[in-house]
Amino acid sequence: MGAKTIAVLTSGGDAPGMNAAVRAVVRSGLSFGMKVYGVMRGYNGLLNGDLKEMNMRSVSDIMQHGGTALFTARSPEFNTPEGVQKAANMCREKGIDGVVVIGGDGSFRGARDLTGAGIPCIGVPGTIDNDIACTDYTIGYDTALNTAMEMIDRIRDTTESHDRCSVVEVMGRRCGDIALNTGVAVGALTTLVPEIPYDFQKDVLDRIRLAQSTGKRHYIIVVAEGVGHTQELAERIQKETGIESRATILGHVQRGGAPTLRDRVVASRMGYHAVELLQNGLGNRVVAMKGEQIVDFDITEALDMPRTFDEKMYRVSAILSI
Ligand code: F6P
């Protein structure tokens, strides 16, 4: 039997497009005749009963905004067996028999545990990092890429005027997808990602010298957060080459702003799919995108999948950006 009363929450780092997913869950649920609760501040809202019943108007005018109207949090209390039981009891008290969790893989581990405690959950991938193995796409990724690209285009203007080298750090602790794609889009001379160890001489100095020999006088180097040492890298480049160098850490600017069309549309499709699964009596699933199709996987299997990195694109990037 399908769920009759569902709840939706956003958890972990926010991502532009989460609001479109919340809206889709609320409106799909209501249109299927379900009662729908919005849970405030991630799993914390389930622990302390901070939920509100939603109607069609509760999610008006949120889709075009970044952030999450439900707020978000990382919840250490929920990450304990007692916390999971407490959240499950709160769901039972409210009659909630299905929960949609919008977040990253940490949030999905919570969804798996809550399903294990008797409350069927569906995960929807929302994180700018694109670091969830089972899906080609995570909500927020496209907006973050476009923001990073726009910011680096601006940095390039001043880098070029001064004949400098700019080392720009983008987000992505364990995943170089933001760095790789932004690097291609801005023509970074070198892109450093956590998936591929780099050699300072070969990947940085030799490439600067090669570019210099073809007449290039300004250089953009994109570094993923997970590689780090961005300031040191800029200082070392300046010391070894004599080229004036600057470091910029883009940081949380990448997490905000109006979601792109792609993020709004994918989030809407994923949110609808999540509610359809609950309506069909399914739980412990994660919604994913494969090519342009919306599909779903068992959460436990999804969490065990190995992530792949697009090494061909990494090589292409190095060929094009000299
Ligand atoms: O949401 C993903 C992410 O932005 C990562 O790229 C980054 O490492 C992390 O979150 C930062 O998280 P916070 O500053 O919110 O703790």
Short mmCIF file of C-alpha atoms in Angstrom, two decimals, residues 104-308:
data_model
loop_
_atom_site.label_atom_id
_atom_site.label_comp_id
_atom_site.label_asym_id
_atom_site.label_seq_id
_atom_site.Cartn_x
_atom_site.Cartn_y
_atom_site.Cartn_z
CA GLY A 104 24.00 14.26 -0.41
CA ASP A 105 25.22 10.79 0.45
CA GLY A 106 25.53 11.56 4.19
CA SER A 107 21.82 12.39 4.11
CA PHE A 108 21.14 9.16 2.20
CA ARG A 109 22.81 7.12 4.95
CA GLY A 110 20.30 8.72 7.30
CA ALA A 111 17.46 7.85 4.90
CA ARG A 112 18.65 4.24 4.81
CA ASP A 113 18.74 4.07 8.62
CA LEU A 114 15.31 5.67 8.98
CA THR A 115 13.90 3.18 6.46
CA GLY A 116 15.49 0.45 8.60
CA ALA A 117 13.57 1.86 11.58
CA GLY A 118 10.30 1.36 9.69
CA ILE A 119 9.77 4.68 7.87
CA PRO A 120 10.20 4.29 4.09
CA CYS A 121 12.50 7.00 2.73
CA ILE A 122 13.44 8.19 -0.74
CA GLY A 123 16.67 10.11 -1.37
CA VAL A 124 16.87 12.90 -3.94
CA PRO A 125 20.44 13.97 -4.82
CA GLY A 126 20.93 17.64 -3.94
CA THR A 127 24.53 18.89 -3.68
CA ILE A 128 26.60 21.19 -5.84
CA ASP A 129 29.49 18.70 -5.86
CA ASN A 130 28.03 16.09 -8.25
CA ASP A 131 29.75 13.52 -6.03
CA ILE A 132 27.04 10.86 -5.78
CA ALA A 133 28.09 7.72 -7.62
CA CYS A 134 24.71 6.40 -8.73
CA THR A 135 23.64 9.54 -10.58
CA ASP A 136 25.10 11.47 -13.49
CA TYR A 137 23.70 14.68 -12.03
CA THR A 138 22.98 16.25 -8.65
CA ILE A 139 20.67 19.22 -8.08
CA GLY A 140 22.69 22.43 -7.77
CA TYR A 141 25.65 21.31 -9.86
CA ASP A 142 24.75 23.31 -12.97
CA THR A 143 24.18 26.53 -11.05
CA ALA A 144 27.46 26.11 -9.18
CA LEU A 145 29.33 25.49 -12.44
CA ASN A 146 27.87 28.59 -14.04
CA THR A 147 28.64 30.71 -10.99
CA ALA A 148 32.23 29.46 -10.86
CA MET A 149 32.64 30.08 -14.58
CA GLU A 150 31.31 33.62 -14.32
CA MET A 151 33.54 34.41 -11.34
CA ILE A 152 36.65 33.07 -13.06
CA ASP A 153 35.82 35.03 -16.23
CA ARG A 154 35.94 38.13 -14.04
CA ILE A 155 39.19 37.05 -12.44
CA ARG A 156 40.60 36.50 -15.92
CA ASP A 157 39.96 40.14 -16.87
CA THR A 158 42.25 41.42 -14.13
CA THR A 159 44.72 38.54 -14.50
CA GLU A 160 45.12 39.42 -18.16
CA SER A 161 45.51 43.16 -17.55
CA HIS A 162 48.40 42.50 -15.17
CA ASP A 163 50.07 39.59 -16.99
CA ARG A 164 49.57 37.50 -13.87
CA CYS A 165 48.83 33.95 -12.88
CA SER A 166 45.62 33.32 -10.92
CA VAL A 167 45.13 30.17 -8.93
CA VAL A 168 41.42 29.76 -8.25
CA GLU A 169 39.99 27.23 -5.81
CA VAL A 170 36.50 25.88 -6.47
CA MET A 171 34.41 23.63 -4.21
CA GLY A 172 34.61 19.85 -4.21
CA ARG A 173 36.19 18.10 -1.28
CA ARG A 174 36.33 14.59 -2.67
CA CYS A 175 35.16 15.23 -6.20
CA GLY A 176 36.83 17.19 -9.00
CA ASP A 177 33.79 17.55 -11.25
CA ILE A 178 33.25 21.26 -10.54
CA ALA A 179 36.95 21.94 -11.11
CA LEU A 180 37.16 19.85 -14.28
CA ASN A 181 34.12 21.32 -16.01
CA THR A 182 34.84 24.87 -14.90
CA GLY A 183 38.45 24.42 -15.99
CA VAL A 184 37.32 23.43 -19.48
CA ALA A 185 34.82 26.29 -19.64
CA VAL A 186 37.32 28.98 -18.66
CA GLY A 187 40.29 27.49 -20.49
CA ALA A 188 42.36 26.86 -17.37
CA LEU A 189 45.97 26.09 -18.18
CA THR A 190 45.95 23.37 -15.54
CA THR A 191 43.16 21.88 -13.45
CA LEU A 192 44.01 20.02 -10.27
CA VAL A 193 41.51 17.49 -8.89
CA PRO A 194 41.53 15.13 -5.91
CA GLU A 195 41.06 12.08 -8.17
CA ILE A 196 44.40 12.55 -9.99
CA PRO A 197 47.65 13.24 -8.14
CA TYR A 198 49.65 16.04 -9.70
CA ASP A 199 53.29 16.80 -10.19
CA PHE A 200 54.20 20.48 -9.64
CA GLN A 201 57.03 20.45 -12.17
CA LYS A 202 55.19 18.64 -14.96
CA ASP A 203 51.59 19.78 -14.47
CA VAL A 204 52.21 23.35 -13.40
CA LEU A 205 55.70 24.71 -14.20
CA ASP A 206 56.27 22.91 -17.50
CA ARG A 207 52.82 23.91 -18.73
CA ILE A 208 53.36 27.56 -17.81
CA ARG A 209 56.72 27.51 -19.66
CA LEU A 210 55.23 25.80 -22.70
CA ALA A 211 52.41 28.35 -22.84
CA GLN A 212 54.93 31.15 -22.33
CA SER A 213 56.95 29.87 -25.31
CA THR A 214 53.84 30.27 -27.52
CA GLY A 215 53.39 33.89 -26.40
CA LYS A 216 50.91 33.48 -23.56
CA ARG A 217 51.28 36.04 -20.76
CA HIS A 218 48.49 35.25 -18.29
CA TYR A 219 47.50 31.96 -16.72
CA ILE A 220 44.47 30.54 -14.91
CA ILE A 221 44.92 27.48 -12.74
CA VAL A 222 41.81 25.87 -11.26
CA VAL A 223 42.19 23.83 -8.08
CA ALA A 224 39.52 21.69 -6.44
CA GLU A 225 39.01 22.30 -2.72
CA GLY A 226 40.05 18.71 -1.99
CA VAL A 227 43.52 19.39 -3.44
CA GLY A 228 43.89 22.53 -1.32
CA HIS A 229 47.11 24.50 -0.62
CA THR A 230 45.87 27.15 -3.05
CA GLN A 231 47.70 30.08 -1.47
CA GLU A 232 50.94 28.08 -1.22
CA LEU A 233 50.61 27.03 -4.83
CA ALA A 234 50.31 30.64 -5.98
CA GLU A 235 53.33 31.63 -3.89
CA ARG A 236 55.39 28.76 -5.26
CA ILE A 237 54.50 29.62 -8.85
CA GLN A 238 55.56 33.22 -8.28
CA LYS A 239 58.81 32.14 -6.66
CA GLU A 240 59.75 29.63 -9.37
CA THR A 241 58.64 31.57 -12.46
CA GLY A 242 58.79 35.21 -11.43
CA ILE A 243 55.22 35.63 -12.68
CA GLU A 244 53.16 37.66 -10.24
CA SER A 245 50.54 35.25 -8.86
CA ARG A 246 47.34 35.56 -6.86
CA ALA A 247 45.15 33.02 -5.10
CA THR A 248 41.35 33.26 -4.94
CA ILE A 249 39.11 30.87 -3.02
CA LEU A 250 35.61 31.15 -4.48
CA GLY A 251 33.99 29.37 -1.51
CA HIS A 252 30.32 29.57 -0.66
CA VAL A 253 29.44 31.99 -3.44
CA GLN A 254 29.12 28.77 -5.47
CA ARG A 255 26.35 27.48 -3.21
CA GLY A 256 24.01 30.45 -3.62
CA GLY A 257 22.10 32.31 -6.28
CA ALA A 258 19.13 31.69 -8.52
CA PRO A 259 19.11 28.12 -9.82
CA THR A 260 19.63 27.63 -13.55
CA LEU A 261 16.86 26.25 -15.74
CA ARG A 262 18.53 22.83 -15.70
CA ASP A 263 18.59 22.67 -11.91
CA ARG A 264 14.93 23.73 -11.66
CA VAL A 265 13.78 21.21 -14.26
CA VAL A 266 15.84 18.25 -13.02
CA ALA A 267 14.80 18.99 -9.42
CA SER A 268 11.14 19.12 -10.44
CA ARG A 269 11.39 15.78 -12.24
CA MET A 270 13.27 14.12 -9.39
CA GLY A 271 10.85 15.43 -6.75
CA TYR A 272 7.88 14.06 -8.67
CA HIS A 273 9.60 10.70 -9.15
CA ALA A 274 10.31 10.43 -5.42
CA VAL A 275 6.64 10.87 -4.55
CA GLU A 276 5.61 8.38 -7.22
CA LEU A 277 7.85 5.78 -5.57
CA LEU A 278 6.23 6.40 -2.17
CA GLN A 279 2.79 6.25 -3.75
CA ASN A 280 3.73 2.84 -5.15
CA GLY A 281 4.63 1.64 -1.66
CA LEU A 282 8.39 1.73 -2.22
CA GLY A 283 11.08 2.94 0.19
CA ASN A 284 14.86 2.81 0.60
CA ARG A 285 15.33 4.12 -2.95
CA VAL A 286 17.43 6.96 -4.28
CA VAL A 287 16.36 8.93 -7.33
CA ALA A 288 19.04 9.33 -9.98
CA MET A 289 19.65 10.63 -13.46
CA LYS A 290 21.15 8.39 -16.12
CA GLY A 291 21.63 10.23 -19.38
CA GLU A 292 18.44 12.28 -19.52
CA GLN A 293 16.30 9.61 -17.80
CA ILE A 294 15.13 9.77 -14.18
CA VAL A 295 15.63 6.36 -12.58
CA ASP A 296 16.02 4.97 -9.05
CA PHE A 297 18.24 2.57 -7.11
CA ASP A 298 18.24 0.80 -3.79
CA ILE A 299 19.91 3.24 -1.34
CA THR A 300 22.29 0.65 0.09
CA GLU A 301 23.45 -0.39 -3.37
CA ALA A 302 23.72 3.25 -4.45
CA LEU A 303 25.94 4.10 -1.47
CA ASP A 304 28.28 1.21 -2.37
CA MET A 305 28.72 2.20 -6.01
CA PRO A 306 32.20 3.45 -6.95
CA ARG A 307 32.40 6.95 -8.36
CA THR A 308 33.95 7.39 -11.77
#
